[in-house]
Amino acid sequence: MKRKIHNREKLGVLTRSMTFNRDAVDEENRTVSLAFSSEDPYERWWGIEILSHEKGAVKLDRLTNKAPLLIDHDMRNQAGVVESATIGADKFGRAEVRFSKNKKSDEVFQDVLDGIRTKVSVGYTIKKMKLEESSEDGPDVYRVTEWEPYEISIVSIAADDTVGVGRNAEVNIETIIETEEVKEMKDEKKPEDGNEHRTVVEVRTPETPPVDIDKIKADAMKDAKREESTRVAEIFAIGERNGLIDIAKEAIADGTPLAEFRQKALDALVPKEGKGTDVAPPADTDLGMNEKEKRSYSIMKAIEAAATNDWSDAGLELEASRALQKKLNRSPNGFFVPNEALVVEQRDLTVGTATAGGNLVETDLRSGDFIDILRNRMVVRQLGATVLDGLVGDVAIPRQTGAGTGYWLAEGDDATESQQSFDQVTLTPRTVAGTTEMTRKLRQQSSISVENLVRNDLAAVIARAIDLAAINGSGASNQPTGIMNTTGIGSVAIGTDGGPLTWSATVALETEISVDNADVGTMAYLTNPNVRGAAKTIEKASGTAQFLWEGTGSMNGYKAAVTNQVPSNLTKGAGTNLSALILGVWDQLLIGVWGGLDILVNPYTGSKSGKLEITVFHDCDIAVRHPESFAMINDISTNQ
């Protein structure tokens, strides 16, 4: 007799979302009547879930005992209280909630009145459920015969339960055990033992462990300190990267939340210069993953699952992709990786004893935010390019194109009217892709170092593509328009057929920017290794032993950087294999980034050697805010 056990210990606290009607709002009493649950089937990673609304199935004790009305399932962000809750004959769960008068709750209540927030979500735990329908081709159907709601949330976007929204509470989860019993056969021929086998479901609840109050308090204090340390560190890093140290220090002292500071930083980087224009705020692409889930998330698991088309060991990774797909409202080429899953403060992945696999896993290894890795990999970002991440939709950034004029007046004269003029620089999501390979032996590793290696490789692939587009994007065939192809940047020519770089030409780039009054930030040169090699041997003036390229990387008193992304195959007249040199105020180069990563795994191209071909897609765009802030030479001959 066979026995099959399915452990459901990862069910956790679940949520469901519904929409409520604006007409159900009582503005004077600050109450809202809403439906919070139904028997509509809902697909989860373990099967189709149906919440029973039969008599006795829904335990309302906690919900009717002044349960909290939360904002986005945040236990620390209470908006009001649940006044009453009932289960109707129409098999809907209904409740009346009342909003608090505190500032944050008042803002949310106003959004409800205005019809902006129309989504409600309920957090609940499953007590018992049974298998209702088994399917070989699709997911099994389970009916939850006993469940308990414990909070109701007003949400901006329908919460997805499978990646941890509202999973802050630790709960005891029951184990579903499928066993085989026997019953008599009536109409068909019985087997030798006189019985046929059938599958039934039993539910067993684990014993509740003793509660250690002191440990809970200590862990809470540690979590609070860790969160505060993370907030301070990230705010300071953003301020340092973008020249906003004073704003960052003020935000740290005032206890400003990280998300709020990011918005302030964005506003400071792209100030509104004209009326009627606006900059889109960062997108809410976070899924609400808790720290445990962030630590557990593994790109290696997801890649292996995609390669084998077997996600049984990568349920978290699969559901994170599905949740982000809903938020972005588009399908991935392979699977989505949310940015928050790529922020790893500390991974605790100790696996039993050394002989049982512990030697394969490292602990206490800190790794950085993927977006920061990506920034550090981009040469143009190192020079000061402005990266706007977390964008949603098209972005229109105001730009002043003309200034008002001042006049000297005689006594009694009227001032001549003059006006400023404005236009907009737009950023639109464009998909950039890059490909890398993973060997069979690398796939077999479980070290965190390998996990970080993969993340760095993915960042490097995307960074190279963004650098190339930022420098020399054609503006055609879905490419952004790079600096070299942007109309209006300054130009310095060496000769009809090009020629060697000279000191006067190097300085002329600075002059091109200065005469347009665009030298208002930190300028830097960018070129390729060929030009650097030549500049190290070209004197500013004959016999002075002072060369164009100075020290470890400067020209004409400005920082100078090198990348092979700057072309060395340009032509002019009869000149070939010519190179470019760019000088610019690099914070005027804008790089917009949308959403998370989209990773496509191809196990077939390198199947004979066990290699995987991994293509990563990322939505971004590039624009030069003020073309006058850049100048270029594109006819440098390095053949001397």
CSV table of C-alpha atoms in Angstrom, one decimal, residues 247-568:
chain,number,residue,atom,x,y,z
A,247,ILE,CA,19.7,66.5,1.8
A,248,ALA,CA,20.7,63.0,2.8
A,249,LYS,CA,22.0,64.1,6.2
A,250,GLU,CA,18.8,66.0,6.9
A,251,ALA,CA,16.7,62.9,5.9
A,252,ILE,CA,18.8,60.6,8.2
A,253,ALA,CA,18.3,63.0,11.1
A,254,ASP,CA,14.6,63.4,10.5
A,255,GLY,CA,13.9,59.7,10.2
A,256,THR,CA,12.7,60.0,6.6
A,257,PRO,CA,11.7,56.6,5.1
A,258,LEU,CA,14.0,55.4,2.3
A,259,ALA,CA,11.2,55.4,-0.3
A,260,GLU,CA,10.3,59.0,0.6
A,261,PHE,CA,14.0,60.1,0.3
A,262,ARG,CA,14.3,58.4,-3.1
A,263,GLN,CA,11.5,60.6,-4.3
A,264,LYS,CA,13.1,63.7,-2.8
A,265,ALA,CA,16.4,62.8,-4.5
A,266,LEU,CA,14.6,62.3,-7.8
A,267,ASP,CA,13.0,65.7,-7.5
A,268,ALA,CA,16.3,67.3,-6.7
A,269,LEU,CA,18.0,65.7,-9.6
A,270,VAL,CA,15.4,66.7,-12.2
A,271,PRO,CA,13.8,69.9,-10.9
A,272,LYS,CA,10.7,71.2,-12.5
A,273,GLU,CA,11.7,74.1,-14.8
A,274,GLY,CA,8.5,74.8,-16.6
A,275,LYS,CA,4.8,74.9,-15.8
A,276,GLY,CA,2.5,72.0,-16.7
A,277,THR,CA,5.3,69.5,-16.8
A,278,ASP,CA,6.1,66.7,-14.4
A,279,VAL,CA,8.4,63.8,-13.7
A,280,ALA,CA,6.9,60.4,-13.2
A,281,PRO,CA,7.5,59.1,-9.6
A,282,PRO,CA,9.4,55.8,-9.0
A,283,ALA,CA,7.3,52.7,-9.7
A,284,ASP,CA,6.0,50.5,-6.9
A,285,THR,CA,7.7,47.4,-8.2
A,286,ASP,CA,8.5,45.9,-4.8
A,287,LEU,CA,6.5,42.8,-4.0
A,288,GLY,CA,6.7,43.0,-0.2
A,289,MET,CA,9.2,40.2,0.2
A,290,ASN,CA,10.3,39.7,3.8
A,291,GLU,CA,13.9,39.4,4.8
A,292,LYS,CA,13.7,35.6,5.0
A,293,GLU,CA,12.4,35.4,1.4
A,294,LYS,CA,15.0,37.9,0.2
A,295,ARG,CA,17.8,35.7,1.7
A,296,SER,CA,16.2,32.5,0.3
A,297,TYR,CA,15.8,33.8,-3.3
A,298,SER,CA,18.4,32.3,-5.6
A,299,ILE,CA,19.1,33.2,-9.2
A,300,MET,CA,20.9,29.9,-9.6
A,301,LYS,CA,17.8,28.0,-8.6
A,302,ALA,CA,15.7,30.0,-11.0
A,303,ILE,CA,18.1,29.5,-13.9
A,304,GLU,CA,18.3,25.8,-13.2
A,305,ALA,CA,14.5,25.5,-13.0
A,306,ALA,CA,14.2,27.4,-16.3
A,307,ALA,CA,16.8,25.1,-18.0
A,308,THR,CA,15.0,21.9,-16.9
A,309,ASN,CA,11.5,23.3,-16.9
A,310,ASP,CA,11.1,22.0,-13.4
A,311,TRP,CA,10.2,24.6,-10.8
A,312,SER,CA,9.5,22.2,-8.0
A,313,ASP,CA,12.5,23.4,-6.0
A,314,ALA,CA,12.1,27.0,-7.1
A,315,GLY,CA,8.6,27.9,-6.0
A,316,LEU,CA,9.5,31.2,-4.4
A,317,GLU,CA,11.4,32.3,-7.6
A,318,LEU,CA,8.5,31.2,-9.8
A,319,GLU,CA,5.9,33.1,-7.8
A,320,ALA,CA,8.1,36.2,-7.6
A,321,SER,CA,8.2,36.2,-11.4
A,322,ARG,CA,4.5,35.8,-11.6
A,323,ALA,CA,3.8,38.6,-9.1
A,324,LEU,CA,6.1,41.0,-11.0
A,325,GLN,CA,4.5,40.1,-14.2
A,326,LYS,CA,1.1,41.2,-12.8
A,327,LYS,CA,2.6,44.5,-11.6
A,328,LEU,CA,4.4,45.3,-14.9
A,329,ASN,CA,1.3,44.0,-16.8
A,330,ARG,CA,3.5,42.2,-19.4
A,331,SER,CA,4.9,38.7,-19.8
A,332,PRO,CA,8.6,37.9,-19.5
A,333,ASN,CA,10.7,36.3,-22.2
A,334,GLY,CA,11.9,33.9,-19.6
A,335,PHE,CA,11.3,34.8,-15.9
A,336,PHE,CA,11.3,38.1,-14.0
A,337,VAL,CA,13.7,38.8,-11.2
A,338,PRO,CA,12.4,41.7,-8.9
A,339,ASN,CA,15.1,44.2,-7.8
A,340,GLU,CA,14.3,43.6,-4.1
A,341,ALA,CA,15.2,39.9,-4.5
A,342,LEU,CA,18.7,41.0,-5.6
A,343,VAL,CA,19.3,43.0,-2.4
A,344,VAL,CA,21.1,40.6,0.0
A,345,GLU,CA,22.3,41.9,3.4
A,346,GLN,CA,23.3,38.6,4.8
A,347,ARG,CA,22.5,35.0,3.7
A,348,ASP,CA,22.1,32.4,6.4
A,349,LEU,CA,22.4,29.2,4.3
A,350,THR,CA,24.1,26.8,6.7
A,351,VAL,CA,23.1,23.3,5.7
A,352,GLY,CA,23.2,20.7,8.5
A,353,THR,CA,26.5,19.1,9.2
A,354,ALA,CA,29.6,19.4,7.0
A,355,THR,CA,29.3,15.9,5.7
A,356,ALA,CA,25.7,16.5,4.8
A,357,GLY,CA,26.4,19.5,2.6
A,358,GLY,CA,27.4,22.2,5.1
A,359,ASN,CA,30.9,22.6,3.5
A,360,LEU,CA,29.2,23.8,0.3
A,361,VAL,CA,27.6,26.8,1.8
A,362,GLU,CA,29.2,30.0,3.1
A,363,THR,CA,27.6,32.3,5.7
A,364,ASP,CA,27.9,35.9,6.8
A,365,LEU,CA,28.7,37.1,3.3
A,366,ARG,CA,27.4,40.6,2.4
A,367,SER,CA,26.6,41.4,-1.2
A,368,GLY,CA,25.3,44.7,-2.7
A,369,ASP,CA,22.2,45.9,-4.4
A,370,PHE,CA,22.1,44.7,-8.0
A,371,ILE,CA,21.3,48.2,-9.2
A,372,ASP,CA,24.4,49.5,-7.5
A,373,ILE,CA,26.5,46.7,-9.1
A,374,LEU,CA,25.0,47.8,-12.4
A,375,ARG,CA,25.9,51.4,-11.8
A,376,ASN,CA,29.4,50.6,-10.8
A,377,ARG,CA,29.9,48.5,-13.9
A,378,MET,CA,28.9,51.4,-16.2
A,379,VAL,CA,31.7,53.7,-17.2
A,380,VAL,CA,29.3,56.6,-18.0
A,381,ARG,CA,27.9,56.3,-14.5
A,382,GLN,CA,31.3,56.4,-12.9
A,383,LEU,CA,31.8,59.7,-14.8
A,384,GLY,CA,28.6,61.1,-13.2
A,385,ALA,CA,25.7,60.1,-15.5
A,386,THR,CA,22.3,60.4,-13.7
A,387,VAL,CA,20.5,57.1,-13.2
A,388,LEU,CA,16.8,57.3,-12.6
A,389,ASP,CA,15.6,53.8,-11.5
A,390,GLY,CA,12.2,52.6,-10.4
A,391,LEU,CA,10.4,54.4,-13.3
A,392,VAL,CA,6.9,53.7,-14.5
A,393,GLY,CA,5.5,54.7,-17.9
A,394,ASP,CA,7.0,57.3,-20.1
A,395,VAL,CA,8.9,60.1,-18.4
A,396,ALA,CA,8.9,63.8,-19.5
A,397,ILE,CA,11.7,65.9,-18.0
A,398,PRO,CA,11.4,69.7,-18.5
A,399,ARG,CA,14.2,71.6,-20.1
A,400,GLN,CA,14.7,75.3,-20.5
A,401,THR,CA,15.5,76.2,-24.1
A,402,GLY,CA,15.5,80.0,-23.8
A,403,ALA,CA,16.0,82.6,-21.1
A,404,GLY,CA,14.3,85.9,-20.4
A,405,THR,CA,16.2,89.1,-21.2
A,406,GLY,CA,17.1,91.9,-18.8
A,407,TYR,CA,16.9,95.6,-19.9
A,408,TRP,CA,18.3,98.9,-18.6
A,409,LEU,CA,15.6,101.5,-18.3
A,410,ALA,CA,15.5,105.2,-18.2
A,411,GLU,CA,13.3,107.0,-15.7
A,412,GLY,CA,9.6,106.3,-16.5
A,413,ASP,CA,10.3,103.7,-19.2
A,414,ASP,CA,8.3,100.5,-19.3
A,415,ALA,CA,10.1,97.2,-19.2
A,416,THR,CA,10.1,95.2,-22.4
A,417,GLU,CA,8.4,91.8,-21.8
A,418,SER,CA,10.4,88.7,-22.4
A,419,GLN,CA,9.7,85.1,-21.5
A,420,GLN,CA,11.6,81.9,-20.9
A,421,SER,CA,10.9,79.0,-23.2
A,422,PHE,CA,10.8,75.3,-22.4
A,423,ASP,CA,10.5,71.9,-24.0
A,424,GLN,CA,10.8,68.3,-22.7
A,425,VAL,CA,13.3,65.5,-22.7
A,426,THR,CA,11.5,62.2,-22.8
A,427,LEU,CA,12.5,58.7,-21.6
A,428,THR,CA,10.6,55.7,-23.0
A,429,PRO,CA,11.2,52.1,-22.0
A,430,ARG,CA,13.4,50.3,-24.5
A,431,THR,CA,14.6,46.8,-24.0
A,432,VAL,CA,18.3,46.1,-23.9
A,433,ALA,CA,19.6,42.5,-24.0
A,434,GLY,CA,22.9,40.8,-23.4
A,435,THR,CA,24.0,37.2,-23.4
A,436,THR,CA,26.4,35.2,-21.2
A,437,GLU,CA,27.2,31.5,-20.6
A,438,MET,CA,27.2,29.3,-17.6
A,439,THR,CA,29.2,26.1,-17.6
A,440,ARG,CA,28.0,22.7,-16.3
A,441,LYS,CA,30.4,22.7,-13.3
A,442,LEU,CA,29.4,26.2,-12.3
A,443,ARG,CA,25.7,25.1,-12.2
A,444,GLN,CA,26.6,22.4,-9.7
A,445,GLN,CA,28.0,24.9,-7.1
A,446,SER,CA,25.9,26.1,-4.2
A,447,SER,CA,28.4,28.7,-2.8
A,448,ILE,CA,27.1,32.2,-2.3
A,449,SER,CA,30.2,33.4,-4.1
A,450,VAL,CA,29.0,31.7,-7.2
A,451,GLU,CA,25.5,33.3,-6.7
A,452,ASN,CA,27.2,36.7,-6.5
A,453,LEU,CA,29.4,35.8,-9.5
A,454,VAL,CA,26.3,35.2,-11.6
A,455,ARG,CA,24.7,38.5,-10.4
A,456,ASN,CA,27.9,40.4,-11.3
A,457,ASP,CA,28.0,38.7,-14.8
A,458,LEU,CA,24.5,39.7,-15.5
A,459,ALA,CA,25.2,43.3,-14.3
A,460,ALA,CA,28.3,43.4,-16.5
A,461,VAL,CA,26.4,42.2,-19.6
A,462,ILE,CA,23.7,44.9,-19.2
A,463,ALA,CA,26.3,47.6,-18.2
A,464,ARG,CA,28.3,47.1,-21.4
A,465,ALA,CA,25.1,47.4,-23.5
A,466,ILE,CA,24.0,50.6,-21.7
A,467,ASP,CA,27.5,52.1,-22.0
A,468,LEU,CA,27.5,51.4,-25.7
A,469,ALA,CA,24.1,52.9,-26.2
A,470,ALA,CA,24.9,56.0,-24.0
A,471,ILE,CA,28.0,56.7,-26.0
A,472,ASN,CA,27.1,55.8,-29.5
A,473,GLY,CA,23.5,54.6,-29.7
A,474,SER,CA,22.1,55.3,-33.2
A,475,GLY,CA,18.6,56.3,-32.2
A,476,ALA,CA,17.3,53.8,-34.8
A,477,SER,CA,16.2,50.1,-34.7
A,478,ASN,CA,14.9,50.5,-31.1
A,479,GLN,CA,18.2,51.9,-29.8
A,480,PRO,CA,18.4,55.0,-27.7
A,481,THR,CA,20.2,58.0,-29.1
A,482,GLY,CA,23.7,58.2,-27.6
A,483,ILE,CA,25.9,61.3,-27.1
A,484,MET,CA,27.8,61.0,-30.4
A,485,ASN,CA,24.5,61.0,-32.3
A,486,THR,CA,22.7,63.7,-30.3
A,487,THR,CA,21.9,66.8,-32.3
A,488,GLY,CA,23.4,69.9,-30.8
A,489,ILE,CA,26.5,68.6,-29.1
A,490,GLY,CA,29.7,70.6,-29.8
A,491,SER,CA,32.2,69.4,-32.4
A,492,VAL,CA,35.9,69.9,-32.9
A,493,ALA,CA,37.5,68.8,-36.2
A,494,ILE,CA,41.2,67.9,-36.6
A,495,GLY,CA,41.5,67.7,-40.4
A,496,THR,CA,39.9,66.7,-43.7
A,497,ASP,CA,41.1,63.1,-43.3
A,498,GLY,CA,41.5,63.3,-39.6
A,499,GLY,CA,44.8,63.4,-37.8
A,500,PRO,CA,46.7,63.0,-34.6
A,501,LEU,CA,45.3,64.5,-31.4
A,502,THR,CA,46.8,67.8,-30.4
A,503,TRP,CA,46.8,69.9,-27.2
A,504,SER,CA,44.9,72.7,-28.9
A,505,ALA,CA,42.1,70.3,-30.0
A,506,THR,CA,41.9,68.9,-26.5
A,507,VAL,CA,41.4,72.3,-25.0
A,508,ALA,CA,39.0,73.3,-27.8
A,509,LEU,CA,36.5,70.7,-26.5
A,510,GLU,CA,36.4,72.6,-23.2
A,511,THR,CA,35.9,75.9,-25.1
A,512,GLU,CA,33.0,74.4,-27.1
A,513,ILE,CA,31.1,73.7,-23.9
A,514,SER,CA,32.1,76.9,-22.1
A,515,VAL,CA,30.9,79.3,-24.9
A,516,ASP,CA,27.4,77.8,-24.5
A,517,ASN,CA,27.5,78.5,-20.7
A,518,ALA,CA,27.1,74.7,-20.2
A,519,ASP,CA,30.2,74.2,-18.1
A,520,VAL,CA,28.1,74.1,-14.9
A,521,GLY,CA,29.1,70.8,-13.5
A,522,THR,CA,32.0,68.3,-13.2
A,523,MET,CA,33.4,67.7,-16.6
A,524,ALA,CA,35.4,64.6,-17.7
A,525,TYR,CA,36.9,63.2,-20.9
A,526,LEU,CA,36.1,59.7,-22.3
A,527,THR,CA,37.9,57.9,-25.0
A,528,ASN,CA,39.3,54.5,-26.0
A,529,PRO,CA,42.6,52.7,-25.3
A,530,ASN,CA,44.0,53.7,-28.7
A,531,VAL,CA,43.7,57.4,-28.0
A,532,ARG,CA,45.0,57.0,-24.4
A,533,GLY,CA,48.1,55.2,-25.7
A,534,ALA,CA,48.7,57.9,-28.3
A,535,ALA,CA,48.0,60.8,-25.8
A,536,LYS,CA,50.7,59.4,-23.4
A,537,THR,CA,53.3,60.0,-26.1
A,538,ILE,CA,52.1,63.4,-27.5
A,539,GLU,CA,53.6,66.4,-25.8
A,540,LYS,CA,51.6,69.6,-25.2
A,541,ALA,CA,54.5,71.5,-26.6
A,542,SER,CA,57.7,70.1,-28.1
A,543,GLY,CA,60.5,69.4,-25.7
A,544,THR,CA,58.5,70.0,-22.5
A,545,ALA,CA,58.0,66.3,-21.5
A,546,GLN,CA,54.4,67.3,-20.6
A,547,PHE,CA,52.1,64.9,-22.3
A,548,LEU,CA,48.4,65.1,-23.1
A,549,TRP,CA,47.5,62.2,-20.9
A,550,GLU,CA,48.5,62.9,-17.4
A,551,GLY,CA,49.2,60.6,-14.5
A,552,THR,CA,46.7,57.8,-13.9
A,553,GLY,CA,43.9,59.4,-15.8
A,554,SER,CA,43.5,63.1,-16.5
A,555,MET,CA,43.6,65.5,-19.5
A,556,ASN,CA,43.6,69.3,-19.4
A,557,GLY,CA,43.0,69.2,-15.6
A,558,TYR,CA,39.9,67.0,-15.9
A,559,LYS,CA,39.3,63.3,-15.1
A,560,ALA,CA,39.8,61.0,-18.1
A,561,ALA,CA,38.3,57.5,-18.5
A,562,VAL,CA,38.7,54.8,-21.1
A,563,THR,CA,36.4,52.1,-22.6
A,564,ASN,CA,36.4,50.1,-25.7
A,565,GLN,CA,32.8,51.2,-26.2
A,566,VAL,CA,34.1,54.5,-27.7
A,567,PRO,CA,34.5,53.6,-31.4
A,568,SER,CA,37.9,53.3,-33.1
